[in-house]
Coordinates of C-alpha atoms in Angstrom, one line a residue:
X1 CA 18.1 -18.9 11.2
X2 CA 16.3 -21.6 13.2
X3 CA 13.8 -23.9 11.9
X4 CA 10.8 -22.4 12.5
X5 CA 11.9 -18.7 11.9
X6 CA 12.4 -20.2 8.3
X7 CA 9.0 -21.8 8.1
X8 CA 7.5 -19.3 9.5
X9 CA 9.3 -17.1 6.9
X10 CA 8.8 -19.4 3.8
X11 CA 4.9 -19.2 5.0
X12 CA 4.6 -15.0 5.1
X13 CA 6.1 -15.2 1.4
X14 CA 3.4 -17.8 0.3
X15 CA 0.5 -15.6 1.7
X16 CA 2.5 -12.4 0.4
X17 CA 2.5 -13.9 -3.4
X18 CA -1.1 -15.4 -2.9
X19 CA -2.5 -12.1 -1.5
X20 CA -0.6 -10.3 -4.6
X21 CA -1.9 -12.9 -7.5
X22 CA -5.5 -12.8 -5.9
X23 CA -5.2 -9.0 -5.6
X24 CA -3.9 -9.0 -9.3
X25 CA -6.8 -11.1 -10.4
X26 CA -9.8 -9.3 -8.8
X27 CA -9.2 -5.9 -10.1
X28 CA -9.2 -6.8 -14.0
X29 CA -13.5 -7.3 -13.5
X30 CA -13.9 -3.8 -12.3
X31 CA -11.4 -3.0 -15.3
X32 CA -12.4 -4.8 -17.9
X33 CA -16.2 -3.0 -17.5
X34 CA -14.6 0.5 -17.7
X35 CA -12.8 -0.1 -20.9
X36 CA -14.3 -3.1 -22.7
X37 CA -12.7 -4.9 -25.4
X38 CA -10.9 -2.5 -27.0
X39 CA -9.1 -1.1 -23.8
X40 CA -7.8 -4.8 -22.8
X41 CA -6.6 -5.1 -26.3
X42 CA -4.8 -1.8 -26.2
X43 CA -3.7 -3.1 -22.4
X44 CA -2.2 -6.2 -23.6
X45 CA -0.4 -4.7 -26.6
X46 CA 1.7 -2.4 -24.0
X47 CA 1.9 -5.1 -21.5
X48 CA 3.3 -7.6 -23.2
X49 CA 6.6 -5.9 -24.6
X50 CA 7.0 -4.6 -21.1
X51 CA 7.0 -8.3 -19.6
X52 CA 9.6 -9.0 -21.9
X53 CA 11.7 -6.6 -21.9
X54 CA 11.4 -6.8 -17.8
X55 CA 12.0 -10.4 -17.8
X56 CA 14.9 -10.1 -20.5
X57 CA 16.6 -6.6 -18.2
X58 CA 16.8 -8.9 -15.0
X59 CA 18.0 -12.3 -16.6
X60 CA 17.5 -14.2 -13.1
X61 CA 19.5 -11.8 -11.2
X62 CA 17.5 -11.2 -8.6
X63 CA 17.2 -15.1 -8.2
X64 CA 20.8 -15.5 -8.5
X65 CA 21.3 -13.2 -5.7
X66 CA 19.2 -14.7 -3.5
X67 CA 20.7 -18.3 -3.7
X68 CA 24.3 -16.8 -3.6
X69 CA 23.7 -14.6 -0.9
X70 CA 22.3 -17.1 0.9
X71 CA 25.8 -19.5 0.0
X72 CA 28.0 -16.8 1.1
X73 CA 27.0 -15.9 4.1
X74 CA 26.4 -19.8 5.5
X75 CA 30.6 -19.7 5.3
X76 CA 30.4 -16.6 7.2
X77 CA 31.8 -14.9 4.4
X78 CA 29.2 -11.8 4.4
X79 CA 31.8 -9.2 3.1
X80 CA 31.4 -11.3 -0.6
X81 CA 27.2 -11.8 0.0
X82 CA 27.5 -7.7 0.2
X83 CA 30.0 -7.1 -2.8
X84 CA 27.5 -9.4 -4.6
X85 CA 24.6 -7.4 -3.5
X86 CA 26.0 -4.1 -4.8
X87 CA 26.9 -5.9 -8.3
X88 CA 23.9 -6.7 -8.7
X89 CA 22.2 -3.5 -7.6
X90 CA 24.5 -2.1 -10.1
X91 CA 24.0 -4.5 -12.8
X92 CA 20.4 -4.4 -12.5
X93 CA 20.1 -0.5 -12.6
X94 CA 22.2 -0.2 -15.9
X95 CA 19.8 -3.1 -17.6
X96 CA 16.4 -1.1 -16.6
X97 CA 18.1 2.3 -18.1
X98 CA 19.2 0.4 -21.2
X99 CA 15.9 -1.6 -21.6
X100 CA 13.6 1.4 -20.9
X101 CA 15.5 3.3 -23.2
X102 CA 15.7 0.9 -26.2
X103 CA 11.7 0.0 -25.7
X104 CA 10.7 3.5 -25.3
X105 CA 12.9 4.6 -28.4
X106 CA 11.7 1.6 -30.5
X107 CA 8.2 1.3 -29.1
X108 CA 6.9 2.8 -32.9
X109 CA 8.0 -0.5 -34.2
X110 CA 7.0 -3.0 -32.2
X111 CA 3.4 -1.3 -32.4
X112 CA 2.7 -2.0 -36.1
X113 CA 3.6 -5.9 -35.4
X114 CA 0.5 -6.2 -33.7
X115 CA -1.6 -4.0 -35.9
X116 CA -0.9 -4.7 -39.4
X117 CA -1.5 -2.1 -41.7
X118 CA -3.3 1.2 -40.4
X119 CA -6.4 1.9 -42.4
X120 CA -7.5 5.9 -41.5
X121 CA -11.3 4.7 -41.9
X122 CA -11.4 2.2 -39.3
X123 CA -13.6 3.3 -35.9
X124 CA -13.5 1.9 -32.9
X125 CA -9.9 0.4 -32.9
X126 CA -6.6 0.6 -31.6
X127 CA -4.1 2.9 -33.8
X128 CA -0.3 2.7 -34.3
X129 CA -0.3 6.0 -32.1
X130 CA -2.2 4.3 -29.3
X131 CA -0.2 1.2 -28.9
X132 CA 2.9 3.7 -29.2
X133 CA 2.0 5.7 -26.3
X134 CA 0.6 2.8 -23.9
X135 CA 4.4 0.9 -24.7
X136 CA 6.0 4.0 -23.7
X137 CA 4.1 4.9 -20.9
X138 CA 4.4 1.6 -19.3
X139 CA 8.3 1.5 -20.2
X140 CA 9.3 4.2 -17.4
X141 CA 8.2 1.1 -14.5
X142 CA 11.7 -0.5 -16.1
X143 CA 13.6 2.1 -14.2
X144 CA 12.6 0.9 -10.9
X145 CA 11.5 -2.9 -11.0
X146 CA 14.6 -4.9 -11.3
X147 CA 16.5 -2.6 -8.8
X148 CA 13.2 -3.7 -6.5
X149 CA 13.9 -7.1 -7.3
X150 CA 17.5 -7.6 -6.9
X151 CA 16.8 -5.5 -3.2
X152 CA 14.2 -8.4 -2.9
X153 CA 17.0 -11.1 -3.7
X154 CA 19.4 -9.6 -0.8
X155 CA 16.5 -9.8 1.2
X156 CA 15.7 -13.6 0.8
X157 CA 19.3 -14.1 1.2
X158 CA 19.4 -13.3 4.7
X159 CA 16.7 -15.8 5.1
X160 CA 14.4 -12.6 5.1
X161 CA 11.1 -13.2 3.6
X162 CA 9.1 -10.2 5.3
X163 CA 10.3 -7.4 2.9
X164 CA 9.5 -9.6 -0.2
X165 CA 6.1 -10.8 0.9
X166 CA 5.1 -6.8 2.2
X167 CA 6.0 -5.2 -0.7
X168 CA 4.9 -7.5 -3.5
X169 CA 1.4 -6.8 -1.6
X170 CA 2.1 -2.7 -1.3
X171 CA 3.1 -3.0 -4.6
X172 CA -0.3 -4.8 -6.1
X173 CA -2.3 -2.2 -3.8
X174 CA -0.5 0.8 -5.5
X175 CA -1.0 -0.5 -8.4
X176 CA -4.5 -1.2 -8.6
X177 CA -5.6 1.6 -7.0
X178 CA -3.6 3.9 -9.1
X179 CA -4.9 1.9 -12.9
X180 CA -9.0 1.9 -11.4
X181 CA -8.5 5.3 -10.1
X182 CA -6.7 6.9 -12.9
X183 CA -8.7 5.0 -15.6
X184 CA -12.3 5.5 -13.7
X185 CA -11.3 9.5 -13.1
X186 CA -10.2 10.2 -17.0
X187 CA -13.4 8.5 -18.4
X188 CA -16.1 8.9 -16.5
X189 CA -15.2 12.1 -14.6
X190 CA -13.2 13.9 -17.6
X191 CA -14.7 11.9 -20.0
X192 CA -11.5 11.6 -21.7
X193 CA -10.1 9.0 -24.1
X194 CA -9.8 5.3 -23.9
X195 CA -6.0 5.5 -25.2
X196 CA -4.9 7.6 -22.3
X197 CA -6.9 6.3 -19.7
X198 CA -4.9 2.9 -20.8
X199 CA -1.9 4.8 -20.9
X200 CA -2.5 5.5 -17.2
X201 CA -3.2 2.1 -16.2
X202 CA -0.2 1.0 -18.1
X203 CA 2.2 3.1 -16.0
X204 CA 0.3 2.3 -12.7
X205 CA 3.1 -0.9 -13.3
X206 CA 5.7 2.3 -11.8
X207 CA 3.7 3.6 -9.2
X208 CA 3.3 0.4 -8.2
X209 CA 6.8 -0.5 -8.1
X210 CA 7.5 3.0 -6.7
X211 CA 4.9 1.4 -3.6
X212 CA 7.3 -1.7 -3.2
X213 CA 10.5 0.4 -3.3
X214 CA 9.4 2.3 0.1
X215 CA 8.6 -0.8 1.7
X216 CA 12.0 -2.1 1.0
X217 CA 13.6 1.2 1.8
X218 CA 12.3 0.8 5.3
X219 CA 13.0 -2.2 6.2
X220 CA 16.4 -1.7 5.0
X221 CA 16.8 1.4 7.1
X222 CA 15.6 -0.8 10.1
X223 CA 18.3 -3.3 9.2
X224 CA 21.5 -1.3 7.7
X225 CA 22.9 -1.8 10.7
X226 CA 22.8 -5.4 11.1
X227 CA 23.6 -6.1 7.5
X228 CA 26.7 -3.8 8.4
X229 CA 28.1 -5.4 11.5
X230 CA 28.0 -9.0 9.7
X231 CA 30.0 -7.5 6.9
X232 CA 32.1 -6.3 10.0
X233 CA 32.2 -9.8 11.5
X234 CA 33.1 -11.7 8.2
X235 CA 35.3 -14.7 9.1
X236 CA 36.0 -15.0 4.9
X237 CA 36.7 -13.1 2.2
X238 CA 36.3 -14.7 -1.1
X239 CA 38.9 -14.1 -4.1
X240 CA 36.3 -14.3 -6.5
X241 CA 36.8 -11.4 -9.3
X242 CA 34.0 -9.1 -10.4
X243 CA 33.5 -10.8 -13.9
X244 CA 33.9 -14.4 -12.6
X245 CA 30.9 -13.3 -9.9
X246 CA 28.5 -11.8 -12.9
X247 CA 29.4 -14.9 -14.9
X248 CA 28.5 -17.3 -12.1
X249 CA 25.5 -14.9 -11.8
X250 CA 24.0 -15.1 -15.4
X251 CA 25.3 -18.6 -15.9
X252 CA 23.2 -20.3 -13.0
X253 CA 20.3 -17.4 -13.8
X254 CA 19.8 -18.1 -17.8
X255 CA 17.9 -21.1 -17.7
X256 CA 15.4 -20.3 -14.5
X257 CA 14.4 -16.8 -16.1
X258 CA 14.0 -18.4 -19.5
X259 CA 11.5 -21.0 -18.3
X260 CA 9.3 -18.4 -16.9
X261 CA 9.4 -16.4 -20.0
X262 CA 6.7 -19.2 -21.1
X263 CA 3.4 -17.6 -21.4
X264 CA 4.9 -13.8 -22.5
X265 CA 6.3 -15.8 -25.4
X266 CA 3.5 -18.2 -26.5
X267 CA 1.6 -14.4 -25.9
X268 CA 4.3 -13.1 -28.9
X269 CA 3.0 -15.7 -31.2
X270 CA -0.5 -14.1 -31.1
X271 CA 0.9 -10.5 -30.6
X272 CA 2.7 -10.7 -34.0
X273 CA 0.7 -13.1 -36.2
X274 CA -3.0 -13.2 -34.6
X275 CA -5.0 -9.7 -35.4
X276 CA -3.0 -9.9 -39.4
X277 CA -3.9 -13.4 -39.6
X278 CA -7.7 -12.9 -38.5
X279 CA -8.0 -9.9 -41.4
X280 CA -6.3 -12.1 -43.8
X281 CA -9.5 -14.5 -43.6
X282 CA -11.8 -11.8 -43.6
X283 CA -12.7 -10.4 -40.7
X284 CA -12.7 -6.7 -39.2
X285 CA -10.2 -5.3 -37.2
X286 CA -12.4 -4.6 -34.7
X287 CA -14.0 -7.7 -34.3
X288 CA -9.8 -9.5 -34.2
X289 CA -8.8 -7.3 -31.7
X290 CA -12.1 -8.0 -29.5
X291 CA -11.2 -12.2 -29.6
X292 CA -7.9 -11.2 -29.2
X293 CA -8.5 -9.4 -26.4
X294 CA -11.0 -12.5 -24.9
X295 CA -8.0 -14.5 -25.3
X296 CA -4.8 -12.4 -24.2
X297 CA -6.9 -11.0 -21.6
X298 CA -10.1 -12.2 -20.4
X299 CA -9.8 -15.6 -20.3
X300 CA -6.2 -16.3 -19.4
X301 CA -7.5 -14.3 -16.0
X302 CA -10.0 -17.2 -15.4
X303 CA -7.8 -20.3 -16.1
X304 CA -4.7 -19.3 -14.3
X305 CA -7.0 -19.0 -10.8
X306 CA -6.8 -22.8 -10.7
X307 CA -3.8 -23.0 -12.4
X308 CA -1.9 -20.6 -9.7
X309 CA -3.7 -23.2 -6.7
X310 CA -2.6 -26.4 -8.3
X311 CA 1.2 -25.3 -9.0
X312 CA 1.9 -23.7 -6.0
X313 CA 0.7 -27.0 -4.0
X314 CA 2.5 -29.1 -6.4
X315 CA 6.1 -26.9 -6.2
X316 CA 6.3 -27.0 -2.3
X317 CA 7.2 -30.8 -3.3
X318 CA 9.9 -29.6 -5.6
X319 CA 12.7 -28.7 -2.7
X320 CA 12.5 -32.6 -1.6
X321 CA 12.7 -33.8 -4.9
X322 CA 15.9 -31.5 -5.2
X323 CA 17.0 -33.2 -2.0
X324 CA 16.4 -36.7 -3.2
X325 CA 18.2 -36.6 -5.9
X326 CA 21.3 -35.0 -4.4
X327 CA 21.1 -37.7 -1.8
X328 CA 20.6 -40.3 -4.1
X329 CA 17.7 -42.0 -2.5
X330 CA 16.0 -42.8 -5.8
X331 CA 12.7 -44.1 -3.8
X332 CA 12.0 -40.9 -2.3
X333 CA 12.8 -39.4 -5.2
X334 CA 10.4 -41.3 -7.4
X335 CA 7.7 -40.5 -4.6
X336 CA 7.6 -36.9 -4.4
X337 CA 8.0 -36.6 -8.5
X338 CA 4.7 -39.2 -8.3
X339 CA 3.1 -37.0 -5.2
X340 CA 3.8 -33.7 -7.5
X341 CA 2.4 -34.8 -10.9
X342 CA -0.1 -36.7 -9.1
X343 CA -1.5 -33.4 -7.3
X344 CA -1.2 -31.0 -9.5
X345 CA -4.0 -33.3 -11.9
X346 CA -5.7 -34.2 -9.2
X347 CA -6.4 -29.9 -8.1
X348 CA -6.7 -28.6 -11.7
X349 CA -8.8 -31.2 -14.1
X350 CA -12.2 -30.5 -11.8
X351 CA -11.5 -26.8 -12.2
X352 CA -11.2 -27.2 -15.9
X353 CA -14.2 -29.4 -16.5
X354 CA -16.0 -26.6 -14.4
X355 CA -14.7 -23.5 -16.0
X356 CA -15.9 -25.4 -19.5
X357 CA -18.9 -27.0 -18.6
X358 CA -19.9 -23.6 -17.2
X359 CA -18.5 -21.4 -19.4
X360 CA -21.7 -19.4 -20.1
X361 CA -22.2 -18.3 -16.4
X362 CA -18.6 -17.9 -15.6
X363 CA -18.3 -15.8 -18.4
X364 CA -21.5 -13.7 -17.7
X365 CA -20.4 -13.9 -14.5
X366 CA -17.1 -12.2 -14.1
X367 CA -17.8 -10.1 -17.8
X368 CA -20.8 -10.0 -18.9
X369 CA -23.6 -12.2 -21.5
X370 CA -20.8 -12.8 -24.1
X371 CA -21.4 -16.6 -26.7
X372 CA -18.7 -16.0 -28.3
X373 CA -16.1 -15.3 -25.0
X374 CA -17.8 -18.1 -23.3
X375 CA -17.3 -20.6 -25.9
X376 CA -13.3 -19.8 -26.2
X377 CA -13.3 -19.6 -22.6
X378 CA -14.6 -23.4 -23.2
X379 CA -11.7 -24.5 -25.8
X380 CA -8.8 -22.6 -23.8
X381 CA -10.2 -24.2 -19.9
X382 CA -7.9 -27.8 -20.9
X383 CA -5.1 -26.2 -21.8
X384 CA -4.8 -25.1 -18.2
X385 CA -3.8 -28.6 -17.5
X386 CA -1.0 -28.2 -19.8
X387 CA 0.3 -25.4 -18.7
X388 CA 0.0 -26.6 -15.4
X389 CA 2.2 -29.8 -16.2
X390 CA 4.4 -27.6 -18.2
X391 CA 5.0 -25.6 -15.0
X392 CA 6.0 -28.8 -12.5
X393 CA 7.6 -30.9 -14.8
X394 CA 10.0 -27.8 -16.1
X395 CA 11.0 -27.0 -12.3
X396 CA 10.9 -30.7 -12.0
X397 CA 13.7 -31.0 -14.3
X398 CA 15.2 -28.0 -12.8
X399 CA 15.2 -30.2 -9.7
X400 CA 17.0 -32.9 -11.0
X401 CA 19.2 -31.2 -12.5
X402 CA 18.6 -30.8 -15.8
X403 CA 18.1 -27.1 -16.4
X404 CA 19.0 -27.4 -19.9
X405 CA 15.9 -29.8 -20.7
X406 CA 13.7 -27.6 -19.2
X407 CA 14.7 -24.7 -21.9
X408 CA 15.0 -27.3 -24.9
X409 CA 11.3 -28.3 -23.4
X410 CA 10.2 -24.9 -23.4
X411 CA 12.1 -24.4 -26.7
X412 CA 10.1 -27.3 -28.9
X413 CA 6.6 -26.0 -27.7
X414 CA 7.0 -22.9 -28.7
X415 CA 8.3 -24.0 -32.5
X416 CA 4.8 -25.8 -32.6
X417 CA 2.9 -22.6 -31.2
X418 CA 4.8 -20.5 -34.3
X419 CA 4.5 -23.0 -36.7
X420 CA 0.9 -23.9 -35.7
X421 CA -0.6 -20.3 -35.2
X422 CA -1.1 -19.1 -38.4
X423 CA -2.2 -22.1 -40.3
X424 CA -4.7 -22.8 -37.2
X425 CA -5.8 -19.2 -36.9
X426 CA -7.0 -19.6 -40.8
X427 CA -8.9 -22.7 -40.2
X428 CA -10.5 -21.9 -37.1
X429 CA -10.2 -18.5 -36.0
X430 CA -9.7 -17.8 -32.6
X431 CA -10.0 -21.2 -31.5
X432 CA -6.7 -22.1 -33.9
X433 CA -5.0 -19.7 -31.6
X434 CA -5.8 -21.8 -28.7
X435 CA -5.1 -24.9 -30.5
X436 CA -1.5 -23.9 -31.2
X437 CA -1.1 -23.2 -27.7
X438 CA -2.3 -26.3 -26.4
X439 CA -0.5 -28.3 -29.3
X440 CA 2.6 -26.3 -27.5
X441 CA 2.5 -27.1 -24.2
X442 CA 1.4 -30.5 -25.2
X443 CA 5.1 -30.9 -26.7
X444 CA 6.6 -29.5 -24.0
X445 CA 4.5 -31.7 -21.7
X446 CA 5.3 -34.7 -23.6
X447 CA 9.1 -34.2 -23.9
X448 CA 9.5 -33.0 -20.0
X449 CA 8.1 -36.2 -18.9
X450 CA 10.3 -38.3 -21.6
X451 CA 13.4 -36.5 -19.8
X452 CA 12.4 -37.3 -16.2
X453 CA 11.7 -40.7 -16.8
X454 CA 15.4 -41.4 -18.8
X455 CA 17.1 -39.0 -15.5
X456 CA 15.3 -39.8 -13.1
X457 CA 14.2 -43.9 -14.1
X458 CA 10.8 -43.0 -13.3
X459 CA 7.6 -44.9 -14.0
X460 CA 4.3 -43.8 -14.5
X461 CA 2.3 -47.1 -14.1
X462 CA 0.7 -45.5 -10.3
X463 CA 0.2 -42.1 -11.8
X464 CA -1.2 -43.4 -14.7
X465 CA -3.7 -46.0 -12.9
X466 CA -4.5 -42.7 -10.8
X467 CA -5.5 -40.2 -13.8
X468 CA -7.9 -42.5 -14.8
X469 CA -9.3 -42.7 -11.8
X470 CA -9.5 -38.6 -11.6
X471 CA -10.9 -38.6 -15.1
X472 CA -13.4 -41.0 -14.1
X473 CA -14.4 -38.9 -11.7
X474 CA -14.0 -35.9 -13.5
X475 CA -16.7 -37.5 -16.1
X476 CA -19.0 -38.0 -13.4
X477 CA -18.4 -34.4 -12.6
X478 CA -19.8 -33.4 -15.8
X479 CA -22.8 -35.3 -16.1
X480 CA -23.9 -34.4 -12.3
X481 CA -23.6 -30.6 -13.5
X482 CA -24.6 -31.1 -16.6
X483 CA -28.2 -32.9 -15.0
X484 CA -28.5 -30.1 -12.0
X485 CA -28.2 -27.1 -14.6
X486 CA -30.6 -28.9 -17.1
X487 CA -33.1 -28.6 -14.2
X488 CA -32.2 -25.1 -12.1
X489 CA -31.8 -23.5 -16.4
X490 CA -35.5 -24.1 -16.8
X491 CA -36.7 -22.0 -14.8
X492 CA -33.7 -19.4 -14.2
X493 CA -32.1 -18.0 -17.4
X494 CA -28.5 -16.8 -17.0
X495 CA -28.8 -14.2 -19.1
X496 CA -31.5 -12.8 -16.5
X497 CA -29.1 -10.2 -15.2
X498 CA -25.6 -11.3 -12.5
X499 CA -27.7 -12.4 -9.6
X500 CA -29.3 -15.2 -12.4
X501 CA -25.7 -15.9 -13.3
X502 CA -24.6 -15.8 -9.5
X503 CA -27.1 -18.3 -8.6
X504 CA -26.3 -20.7 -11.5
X505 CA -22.9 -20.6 -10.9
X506 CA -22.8 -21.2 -7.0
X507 CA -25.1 -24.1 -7.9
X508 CA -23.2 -25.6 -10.5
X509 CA -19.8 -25.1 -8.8
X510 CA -21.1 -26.7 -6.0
X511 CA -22.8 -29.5 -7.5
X512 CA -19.2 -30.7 -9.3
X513 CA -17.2 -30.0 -6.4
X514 CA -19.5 -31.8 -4.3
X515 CA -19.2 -34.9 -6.8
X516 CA -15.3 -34.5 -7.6
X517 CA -15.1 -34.4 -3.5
X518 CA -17.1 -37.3 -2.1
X519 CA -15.8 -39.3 -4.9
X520 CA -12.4 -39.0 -4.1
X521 CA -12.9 -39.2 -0.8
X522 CA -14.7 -42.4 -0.6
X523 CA -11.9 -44.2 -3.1
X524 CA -9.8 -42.6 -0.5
X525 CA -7.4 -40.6 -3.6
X526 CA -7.7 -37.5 -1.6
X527 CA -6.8 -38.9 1.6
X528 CA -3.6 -40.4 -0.4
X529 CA -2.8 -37.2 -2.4
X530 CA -3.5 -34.5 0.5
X531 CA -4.1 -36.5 3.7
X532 CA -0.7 -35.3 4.9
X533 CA -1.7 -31.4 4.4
X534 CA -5.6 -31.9 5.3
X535 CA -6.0 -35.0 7.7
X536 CA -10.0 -34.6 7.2
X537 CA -9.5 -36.5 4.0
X538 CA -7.9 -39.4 5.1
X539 CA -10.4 -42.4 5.7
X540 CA -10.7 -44.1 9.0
X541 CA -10.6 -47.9 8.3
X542 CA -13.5 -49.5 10.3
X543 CA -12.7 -52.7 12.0
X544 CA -15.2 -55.4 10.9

């Protein structure tokens, strides 16, 4: 594949994932109005088992695939790339049967993990039954999603990024239309209950996946024939046996799917001790299941908008730190791992200071008039920075390398997020939950960046002398907002009604950005960060 067939490529599966992540973001508002606290709970409690158990039936294949396909068929050997291909399609149909049966048959225990003891008197909250049925209902989407993926694998392989990017989007569509549809039709036009109206938008997961399947089938009928005269035409055949190839598969997958297991297993902390925890100090089930639902739900939907934005410029950098190190040109090297980091802060610490300093109308905003959601919204906004950092540095580390750092980094921050939890939970309720996690990635943070400067002899004196700089301005930032919304609030009261909240927030947003921006721009950081992406931010020196 030439040059820009691959760029052009490596672009449509950018846009594909962005369109998908901003298409999975938009459609929890509409959501989260037709089924309110209790329905994200009972969402998240099915969910998160499935994201496991999903993550856990794949193990990297479909990754695996992808790179190997790709290494096979640059020796011409495509006969190999194909036998790989069908392993894997095998492999991966034989792990969604066995996962979708084991969660479906043990989906009545992992339900009273999350909900403690059932007490029959109890109204308006989730019961063992519920949780049962939402698991299992969401379980039949692990019959179909890993064979998707590892199809999605082959696809890449060949240098192929259409299929991918087409039917992650068709997939997201399906999706989202099926869980408002289905959810909007059984309450408000049956009037049925909550449970199986989340039931439904639980197994919207397969109809989606059902959506990407035909897309894939397609382009695969448009292609057999291509993929078959290669095979045809292969100049090599490799000796490698079946368990050797499933070995190599797993060995180089383990670590990668491990890594991104990150935020469905600092969600298990809370799923097993948050909502027992919570009653232990005295508070209602209902009332733990609505913060829990603020914070495995509502909030985490906020922060990872910024989040998503600042990782995905920051990982495009990743490939040429790969590079650099394998070539040994340590100055290069040490430049994109300082362009990375450097970025990443650089994109999400004003979107943080805005999500907290605004919390109130953001909240209001996407939700509705909500102290209590707006203030953890508040505590959780910095520990998008974290995550972020845990993010770059873990595929740094990947980059250089050391694949086995990244899961001992992962590793420590979650022994802090178990250990922490319940002792934080008991101190400070919700936030102690947040706490934990932030004390998490903070470890995980801290010993990433330990490991890249031993590997890599890396120093952060420019990043550092930078970060200050951003927090400077970020500081700035919050008293410009913190001044324009002590004058617009006198006179317009967010809790007027959404345009009130609309208003406030356009203003707000726009008076930090506007800060953060000319700021930057006149000390010339953004130019140095993203002039090579956006040449409007480099300054033109003036002679004289």
């Amino acid at each position: 594949m030439s040059g820009s067939n691959l760029l052009r490529g490596t672009f449509i599966l950018t846009l594909g994932t962005y369109i998908s992540r901003v298409l999975g973001m938009i459609y929890v508002f509409p959501f989260v109005a037709l089924v309110g606290s209790q329905g994200t709970a009972l969402y998240s409690y099915g969910y998160l088992p499935y994201t496991i158990f999903l993550s856990l039936s794949t193990v990297g294949v479909p990754m695996a695939v992808s790179k190997f396909v790709s290494r096979y068929n640059a020796l011409g050997d495509y006969h190999t790339s194909r036998r790989l291909f069908k392993l894997g399609m095998l492999l991966m149909l034989a792990m969604g049967v066995v996962s979708f049966i084991v969660l479906f048959i043990m989906a009545p225990v992992i339900a009273p993990m999350v909900l403690g003891e059932q007490d029959t008197t109890d109204t308006g909250v989730n019961r063992i039954e519920d949780v049962v049925y939402v698991i299992r209902m969401v379980s039949f989407a692990l019959l179909v999603v890993p064979v998707m993926s590892v199809i999605r694998g082959f696809f890449q392989g060949h240098q192929s990024m259409e299929p991918t990017a087409i039917s992650q989007v068709v997939e997201q569509l399906f999706r989202i239309l099926f869980l408002l549809g289905s959810v909007y039709f059984i309450l408000k036009v049956l009037n049925g209950e909550l449970t199986t109206a989340i039931g439904y938008a639980t197994f919207a997961a397969f109809i989606g996946a059902l959506g990407g399947l035909l897309v894939l089938g397609w382009f695969w009928k448009k292609r057999k024939a291509e993929f078959n005269e290669l095979t045809n035409q292969s100049v090599a055949v490799s000796d490698i046996s079946t368990k050797a190839m499933v070995k190599e598969l797993i060995t180089y997958a383990g670590p990668f799917v491990f890594v991104g297991l990150a935020i469905p297993l600092y969600q298990l902390a809370d799923f097993l001790q948050f909502n027992k925890t919570m009653m232990e100090i005295g508070n209602t089930k209902k009332f733990s299941e609505y913060v829990y639902s603020v914070i495995q739900f509502n909030v985490p939907k906020l922060i990872m908008i910024p989040v998503s934005l600042a990782t995905a410029f920051g990982l495009t950098l990743v490939p040429a730190i790969t590079k650099a190190f394998t070539d040994g040109d340590r100055k290069l090297l040490h430049t994109q791992i300082n362009q990375s980091i450097q970025i990443v802060f650089f994109l999400t610490l004003p979107a943080v200071v805005g999500l907290a300093v605004l919390s109130d109308e953001l909240y209001a905003l996407f939700y509705n008039v909500d102290e209590h959601g707006s203030m953890l919204l508040a505590w959780y906004a910095p520990v998008a920075v974290l995550f972020a950092f845990f993010t770059i540095t873990a595929a740094m580390l990947q980059g250089i390398q050391k694949q086995k750092l990244a899961v001992i980094s992962l590793a420590f921050g979650l022994i802090l997020k178990f250990s922490l939890n319940v002792p934080l939970i008991m101190l400070f309720g919700g936030i102690g939950s947040i706490l934990a996690t932030g004390i998490g990635y903070l470890g995980s943070v801290i010993y990433s960046l330990a490991m890249i400067k031993r590997h890599a002899q890396f120093s952060f004196r420019l990043t550092m002398k930078r970060s200050v700089l951003m927090i400077i301005f970020a500081l700035m930032m919050v008293i410009g907002i913190t001044i324009v919304m002590l004058i617009f609030s006198s006179f317009i009261d967010y809790t007027d009604g959404k345009w009130a909240t609309v208003v406030l927030s356009v203003i707000g947003i726009s008076a930090g950005a506007g800060i953060y921006l000319y700021l930057s721009y006149r000390s010339n950081l953004a130019g140095k960060l993203l002039g090579n992406r956006f040449r409007m931010l480099k300054r033109q020196k003036v002679n004289g």
